[in-house]
Every structure is written in structure tokens, then in C-alpha cells.
């Protein structure tokens, strides 16, 4: 089946630290990969996406590269800010399917 | 800006009293989804409409129903809410040929 596994949270970092949130997937077919961010009390916002192997998605200083050989899509940011505190979800969608398959989410807290 | 709108943002209902949550979109997307999310867990898909075609998830309780009277609007009806139905309900949309989903801000449902 199709599944997404994210690194266990919560993750706590100091401002300006380097961030990595690991995400690996299992999929039949060729998935598109996404990172969504959810701020407290809000819906999910699409942070970045990649639709084929070796694509790099980027937005707001965050990056993730679609690695087919390691079935991974790790989220990185070089210098985090307090405002990046949120829950981050990795997700995939198989071509031809309507559903998103989510990871369990990783709660990130950035301390000043 | 094109967007997904959910009303109300907060809804309180009594145990067993029917409640309807609404979602509208200005994106002109043909697919609309309803998710249930508890305590920052991953969203759980309840059902989706592909145009007028309704697609129910196998594990969605019969207590949950949906209506889509036109492209722009979609409703979630909970016929007899139980305490376990207290959650954030998220509406999302997706357009033809696009793999990402766009989420509304959610409605937080409290059952008393």
C-alpha cells in the first residue's frame, strides 16, 4: 500500500538553527510529494511540492528534494524563525488517485 | 484572492442535534473533499466529490453525509453528533490536472 512516515516529534530548536524533518514514503506507481504546514487553529497550507524524481520544491526558505532512490522527501531550512513554529505534514498523491496520503505530522517549536 | 472558505469557524452543537458545516470555493475546482482532524493528527478523509460524483471512504460512519448542490458549495451534515465527533473539519479542493489540494481554515466542532 501507500504510506508516509515522518520523523517523530515534537522538535524544538533555537531561532536561526538548521532544520531537517525527515519524510520517507512507500508508494505503488509514481507519487507527487508535498509538504503542508498547519499553524495553530488553522487549516493546512501547501508549503511546497515536487512531482517527479530529482525535483526540488522550495518556498519561504524551505526546501525538499524528491529522492526516488531513497524514497525520501526531507524538509530543510537553513535558519528557522519563531514564526515557523507549526505542525508539518508530509504527503503523497498517486497519479490517477484523488486522495492524499499523509504522514503523522511533526510539531516544530522554535524558541527565541 | 481565490480561496476556500468555511463557515462557521467555530460551531457548538448538542449531543444528537443535527449540524451542518459549509464550504465554498472561488477556485472553480472540480474536486471537493471533507476531512476530519483530531488533536493535530493527520487529517482523515471522510469523502470527496469529483464533480457531482460522490465518493465515500469505506470507514466513514453513516452519521456523516455530504451534499454538493453546485461547483462552488459543499456541505457536511452530521445527523446525530456524538462526543467523539468533536474535531476540526477541513474542506479542501483540487483542480483537474493538479495534484495539490487547497485547504480552507477549518471549522472546529464542539459537542456538548
CSV table of N, CA and C in Angstrom, one decimal, chain B residues 3-101:
chain,number,residue,atom,x,y,z
B,3,UNK,N,-10.0,31.3,-3.2
B,3,UNK,CA,-9.8,30.7,-1.9
B,3,UNK,C,-10.9,29.7,-1.6
B,4,UNK,N,-10.6,29.0,-0.4
B,4,UNK,CA,-11.6,28.0,0.1
B,4,UNK,C,-12.1,28.6,1.4
B,5,UNK,N,-13.4,28.8,1.6
B,5,UNK,CA,-14.0,29.4,2.7
B,5,UNK,C,-14.8,28.4,3.5
B,6,UNK,N,-14.7,28.4,4.8
B,6,UNK,CA,-15.5,27.6,5.6
B,6,UNK,C,-16.2,28.4,6.7
B,7,UNK,N,-17.5,28.1,6.8
B,7,UNK,CA,-18.3,28.7,7.8
B,7,UNK,C,-19.2,27.7,8.6
B,8,UNK,N,-19.4,27.9,9.9
B,8,UNK,CA,-18.7,28.9,10.7
B,8,UNK,C,-17.3,28.4,11.0
B,9,UNK,N,-16.4,29.2,11.6
B,9,UNK,CA,-15.1,28.8,12.1
B,9,UNK,C,-15.2,28.0,13.3
B,10,UNK,N,-16.2,28.3,14.1
B,10,UNK,CA,-16.4,27.5,15.4
B,10,UNK,C,-17.9,27.2,15.5
B,11,UNK,N,-18.2,26.0,15.8
B,11,UNK,CA,-19.6,25.5,15.9
B,11,UNK,C,-19.8,24.7,17.1
B,12,UNK,N,-20.8,25.0,17.9
B,12,UNK,CA,-21.1,24.2,19.1
B,12,UNK,C,-22.5,23.6,18.9
B,13,UNK,N,-22.6,22.3,19.1
B,13,UNK,CA,-23.9,21.7,18.9
B,13,UNK,C,-24.0,20.7,20.1
B,14,UNK,N,-25.3,20.3,20.3
B,14,UNK,CA,-25.6,19.4,21.4
B,14,UNK,C,-25.5,18.0,20.9
B,15,UNK,N,-25.3,17.1,21.9
B,15,UNK,CA,-25.2,15.7,21.6
B,15,UNK,C,-26.5,15.3,20.9
B,16,UNK,N,-26.4,14.7,19.7
B,16,UNK,CA,-27.6,14.2,19.0
B,16,UNK,C,-28.3,15.2,18.1
B,17,UNK,N,-27.9,16.5,18.2
B,17,UNK,CA,-28.6,17.5,17.4
B,17,UNK,C,-27.9,17.7,16.1
B,18,UNK,N,-28.6,17.5,15.0
B,18,UNK,CA,-28.0,17.6,13.6
B,18,UNK,C,-27.3,19.0,13.4
B,19,UNK,N,-26.2,18.9,12.7
B,19,UNK,CA,-25.4,20.1,12.4
B,19,UNK,C,-24.9,20.0,11.0
B,20,UNK,N,-24.8,21.2,10.4
B,20,UNK,CA,-24.3,21.3,9.0
B,20,UNK,C,-23.2,22.3,9.0
B,21,UNK,N,-22.1,21.8,8.4
B,21,UNK,CA,-20.9,22.7,8.1
B,21,UNK,C,-20.9,23.0,6.6
B,22,UNK,N,-20.4,24.2,6.3
B,22,UNK,CA,-20.4,24.6,4.9
B,22,UNK,C,-19.0,25.0,4.4
B,23,UNK,N,-18.9,24.8,3.1
B,23,UNK,CA,-17.6,25.1,2.4
B,23,UNK,C,-17.9,25.7,1.1
B,24,UNK,N,-17.2,26.8,0.7
B,24,UNK,CA,-17.4,27.3,-0.6
B,24,UNK,C,-16.0,27.6,-1.2
B,25,UNK,N,-15.9,27.7,-2.5
B,25,UNK,CA,-14.6,27.9,-3.1
B,25,UNK,C,-14.8,28.8,-4.3
B,26,UNK,N,-13.8,29.6,-4.5
B,26,UNK,CA,-13.8,30.5,-5.7
B,26,UNK,C,-12.7,30.1,-6.7
B,27,UNK,N,-12.2,28.9,-6.5
B,27,UNK,CA,-11.1,28.4,-7.3
B,27,UNK,C,-11.6,27.7,-8.6
B,28,UNK,N,-12.9,27.4,-8.6
B,28,UNK,CA,-13.6,26.7,-9.7
B,28,UNK,C,-13.0,25.3,-9.9
B,29,UNK,N,-12.6,24.7,-8.7
B,29,UNK,CA,-12.0,23.3,-8.8
B,29,UNK,C,-13.2,22.3,-8.8
B,30,UNK,N,-12.9,21.2,-9.5
B,30,UNK,CA,-14.0,20.2,-9.7
B,30,UNK,C,-14.0,19.2,-8.6
B,31,UNK,N,-13.0,19.1,-7.8
B,31,UNK,CA,-13.0,18.1,-6.7
B,31,UNK,C,-13.0,18.8,-5.3
B,32,UNK,N,-13.9,18.4,-4.5
B,32,UNK,CA,-14.0,18.9,-3.1
B,32,UNK,C,-14.0,17.8,-2.1
B,33,UNK,N,-13.3,18.0,-1.0
B,33,UNK,CA,-13.0,17.0,0.0
B,33,UNK,C,-13.5,17.5,1.3
B,34,UNK,N,-13.8,16.5,2.2
B,34,UNK,CA,-14.1,16.8,3.6
B,34,UNK,C,-13.2,15.8,4.4
B,35,UNK,N,-12.4,16.5,5.4
B,35,UNK,CA,-11.6,15.8,6.3
B,35,UNK,C,-12.0,16.0,7.7
B,36,UNK,N,-11.7,15.0,8.6
B,36,UNK,CA,-11.8,15.2,10.0
B,36,UNK,C,-10.4,15.2,10.6
B,37,UNK,N,-10.1,16.1,11.5
B,37,UNK,CA,-8.8,16.1,12.1
B,37,UNK,C,-9.0,16.3,13.6
B,38,UNK,N,-8.3,15.4,14.4
B,38,UNK,CA,-8.4,15.5,15.8
B,38,UNK,C,-7.0,15.7,16.3
B,39,UNK,N,-6.9,16.7,17.2
B,39,UNK,CA,-5.6,17.0,18.0
B,39,UNK,C,-4.4,17.0,17.2
B,40,UNK,N,-4.3,17.7,16.1
B,40,UNK,CA,-3.1,17.8,15.3
B,40,UNK,C,-2.6,16.5,14.7
B,41,UNK,N,-3.5,15.5,14.7
B,41,UNK,CA,-3.2,14.2,14.0
B,41,UNK,C,-3.3,14.5,12.5
B,42,UNK,N,-2.9,13.6,11.7
B,42,UNK,CA,-3.1,13.8,10.3
B,42,UNK,C,-4.6,13.8,9.9
B,43,UNK,N,-5.0,14.7,9.0
B,43,UNK,CA,-6.4,14.7,8.6
B,43,UNK,C,-6.9,13.3,8.0
B,44,UNK,N,-8.1,13.0,8.4
B,44,UNK,CA,-8.7,11.8,7.9
B,44,UNK,C,-9.8,12.1,6.9
B,45,UNK,N,-9.6,11.5,5.7
B,45,UNK,CA,-10.6,11.8,4.6
B,45,UNK,C,-11.9,11.1,4.9
B,46,UNK,N,-13.0,11.9,4.9
B,46,UNK,CA,-14.3,11.3,5.1
B,46,UNK,C,-14.9,10.9,3.7
B,47,UNK,N,-14.9,11.9,2.8
B,47,UNK,CA,-15.4,11.6,1.4
B,47,UNK,C,-15.0,12.8,0.5
B,48,UNK,N,-15.2,12.6,-0.8
B,48,UNK,CA,-15.0,13.6,-1.7
B,48,UNK,C,-15.9,13.6,-2.9
B,49,UNK,N,-16.1,14.7,-3.5
B,49,UNK,CA,-16.9,14.8,-4.7
B,49,UNK,C,-16.0,15.1,-5.9
B,50,UNK,N,-16.1,14.3,-6.9
B,50,UNK,CA,-15.4,14.6,-8.2
B,50,UNK,C,-16.5,15.0,-9.1
B,51,UNK,N,-16.6,16.3,-9.3
B,51,UNK,CA,-17.8,17.0,-10.0
B,51,UNK,C,-19.0,16.6,-9.1
B,52,UNK,N,-20.0,15.9,-9.7
B,52,UNK,CA,-21.2,15.5,-8.9
B,52,UNK,C,-21.1,14.1,-8.4
B,53,UNK,N,-20.0,13.4,-8.7
B,53,UNK,CA,-19.9,12.1,-8.2
B,53,UNK,C,-19.4,12.0,-6.8
B,54,UNK,N,-20.1,11.4,-5.9
B,54,UNK,CA,-19.8,11.3,-4.5
B,54,UNK,C,-19.0,10.0,-4.3
B,55,UNK,N,-17.9,10.1,-3.5
B,55,UNK,CA,-17.0,9.0,-3.2
B,55,UNK,C,-16.8,9.0,-1.7
B,56,UNK,N,-17.4,7.9,-1.1
B,56,UNK,CA,-17.3,7.8,0.3
B,56,UNK,C,-16.1,6.9,0.7
B,57,UNK,N,-15.5,7.2,1.8
B,57,UNK,CA,-14.4,6.3,2.3
B,57,UNK,C,-15.1,5.2,3.0
B,58,UNK,N,-14.5,4.0,3.0
B,58,UNK,CA,-15.1,2.8,3.5
B,58,UNK,C,-15.4,2.9,5.0
B,59,UNK,N,-14.5,3.6,5.7
B,59,UNK,CA,-14.7,3.7,7.2
B,59,UNK,C,-15.3,4.9,7.7
B,60,UNK,N,-16.0,5.7,6.8
B,60,UNK,CA,-16.7,6.9,7.2
B,60,UNK,C,-18.1,6.4,7.8
B,61,UNK,N,-18.4,6.8,9.0
B,61,UNK,CA,-19.6,6.4,9.6
B,61,UNK,C,-20.8,6.9,8.9
B,62,UNK,N,-21.9,6.2,8.9
B,62,UNK,CA,-23.2,6.6,8.2
B,62,UNK,C,-23.7,7.9,8.8
B,63,UNK,N,-23.3,8.3,9.9
B,63,UNK,CA,-23.7,9.5,10.6
B,63,UNK,C,-23.3,10.8,9.8
B,64,UNK,N,-22.3,10.6,9.0
B,64,UNK,CA,-21.8,11.7,8.2
B,64,UNK,C,-22.3,11.6,6.8
B,65,UNK,N,-22.8,12.7,6.3
B,65,UNK,CA,-23.4,12.8,4.9
B,65,UNK,C,-22.8,14.1,4.3
B,66,UNK,N,-23.0,14.2,3.0
B,66,UNK,CA,-22.5,15.4,2.3
B,66,UNK,C,-23.4,15.7,1.1
B,67,UNK,N,-23.4,17.0,0.8
B,67,UNK,CA,-24.2,17.5,-0.4
B,67,UNK,C,-23.3,18.5,-1.1
B,68,UNK,N,-23.5,18.4,-2.4
B,68,UNK,CA,-22.8,19.4,-3.3
B,68,UNK,C,-23.8,19.9,-4.3
B,69,UNK,N,-24.5,21.0,-4.0
B,69,UNK,CA,-25.5,21.5,-4.9
B,69,UNK,C,-25.0,22.1,-6.1
B,70,UNK,N,-23.8,22.6,-6.1
B,70,UNK,CA,-23.2,23.2,-7.3
B,70,UNK,C,-21.7,23.2,-7.2
B,71,UNK,N,-20.9,23.7,-8.2
B,71,UNK,CA,-19.5,23.6,-8.2
B,71,UNK,C,-18.9,24.3,-7.0
B,72,UNK,N,-19.5,25.4,-6.5
B,72,UNK,CA,-18.8,26.2,-5.5
B,72,UNK,C,-19.1,25.8,-4.1
B,73,UNK,N,-20.1,25.1,-3.8
B,73,UNK,CA,-20.5,24.8,-2.5
B,73,UNK,C,-20.5,23.3,-2.2
B,74,UNK,N,-20.2,23.0,-0.9
B,74,UNK,CA,-20.2,21.6,-0.4
B,74,UNK,C,-20.6,21.7,1.1
B,75,UNK,N,-21.4,20.8,1.5
B,75,UNK,CA,-21.9,20.8,2.9
B,75,UNK,C,-21.6,19.4,3.5
B,76,UNK,N,-21.3,19.5,4.8
B,76,UNK,CA,-21.1,18.3,5.6
B,76,UNK,C,-22.2,18.3,6.7
B,77,UNK,N,-23.0,17.2,6.6
B,77,UNK,CA,-24.1,17.0,7.6
B,77,UNK,C,-23.7,15.9,8.6
B,78,UNK,N,-23.8,16.2,9.8
B,78,UNK,CA,-23.7,15.2,10.9
B,78,UNK,C,-25.0,15.0,11.5
B,79,UNK,N,-25.6,13.8,11.3
B,79,UNK,CA,-27.0,13.6,11.6
B,79,UNK,C,-27.3,13.6,13.1
B,80,UNK,N,-26.4,12.9,13.8
B,80,UNK,CA,-26.6,12.8,15.3
B,80,UNK,C,-25.2,12.8,15.9
B,81,UNK,N,-24.7,14.0,16.1
B,81,UNK,CA,-23.3,14.1,16.6
B,81,UNK,C,-23.1,13.5,18.0
B,82,UNK,N,-22.1,12.8,18.1
B,82,UNK,CA,-21.7,12.2,19.4
B,82,UNK,C,-20.4,13.0,19.9
B,83,UNK,N,-20.1,12.7,21.2
B,83,UNK,CA,-18.9,13.4,21.8
B,83,UNK,C,-17.7,13.1,21.0
B,84,UNK,N,-17.6,11.9,20.4
B,84,UNK,CA,-16.4,11.6,19.6
B,84,UNK,C,-16.3,12.3,18.3
B,85,UNK,N,-17.3,13.0,17.9
B,85,UNK,CA,-17.3,13.7,16.6
B,85,UNK,C,-16.7,15.1,16.8
B,86,UNK,N,-16.4,15.5,18.0
B,86,UNK,CA,-15.8,16.8,18.2
B,86,UNK,C,-14.4,16.8,17.6
B,87,UNK,N,-14.2,17.7,16.7
B,87,UNK,CA,-12.9,17.7,15.9
B,87,UNK,C,-12.9,19.0,15.1
B,88,UNK,N,-11.8,19.1,14.4
B,88,UNK,CA,-11.7,20.2,13.3
B,88,UNK,C,-12.1,19.5,12.0
B,89,UNK,N,-12.9,20.2,11.3
B,89,UNK,CA,-13.4,19.6,10.0
B,89,UNK,C,-12.8,20.6,8.9
B,90,UNK,N,-12.1,19.9,8.0
B,90,UNK,CA,-11.4,20.7,7.0
B,90,UNK,C,-12.0,20.4,5.6
B,91,UNK,N,-12.2,21.4,4.8
B,91,UNK,CA,-12.6,21.3,3.4
B,91,UNK,C,-11.4,21.6,2.6
B,92,UNK,N,-11.3,20.8,1.5
B,92,UNK,CA,-10.2,21.1,0.5
B,92,UNK,C,-10.7,20.9,-0.9
B,93,UNK,N,-10.0,21.5,-1.8
B,93,UNK,CA,-10.3,21.4,-3.2
B,93,UNK,C,-9.1,21.1,-4.1
B,94,UNK,N,-9.4,20.5,-5.2
B,94,UNK,CA,-8.3,20.2,-6.2
B,94,UNK,C,-8.9,20.3,-7.6
B,95,UNK,N,-8.0,20.8,-8.5
B,95,UNK,CA,-8.5,21.1,-9.8
B,95,UNK,C,-8.0,20.0,-10.8
B,96,UNK,N,-8.6,19.9,-11.9
B,96,UNK,CA,-8.2,18.9,-13.0
B,96,UNK,C,-6.8,19.1,-13.4
B,97,UNK,N,-6.0,18.0,-13.3
B,97,UNK,CA,-4.6,18.0,-13.7
B,97,UNK,C,-3.7,18.6,-12.7
B,98,UNK,N,-4.2,18.9,-11.5
B,98,UNK,CA,-3.4,19.4,-10.4
B,98,UNK,C,-3.4,18.4,-9.3
B,99,UNK,N,-2.2,18.1,-8.7
B,99,UNK,CA,-2.2,17.1,-7.7
B,99,UNK,C,-2.3,17.7,-6.3
B,100,UNK,N,-2.0,19.0,-6.1
B,100,UNK,CA,-2.1,19.5,-4.8
B,100,UNK,C,-3.6,19.8,-4.4
B,101,UNK,N,-3.8,19.8,-3.1
B,101,UNK,CA,-5.1,20.2,-2.6
B,101,UNK,C,-5.0,21.5,-1.8
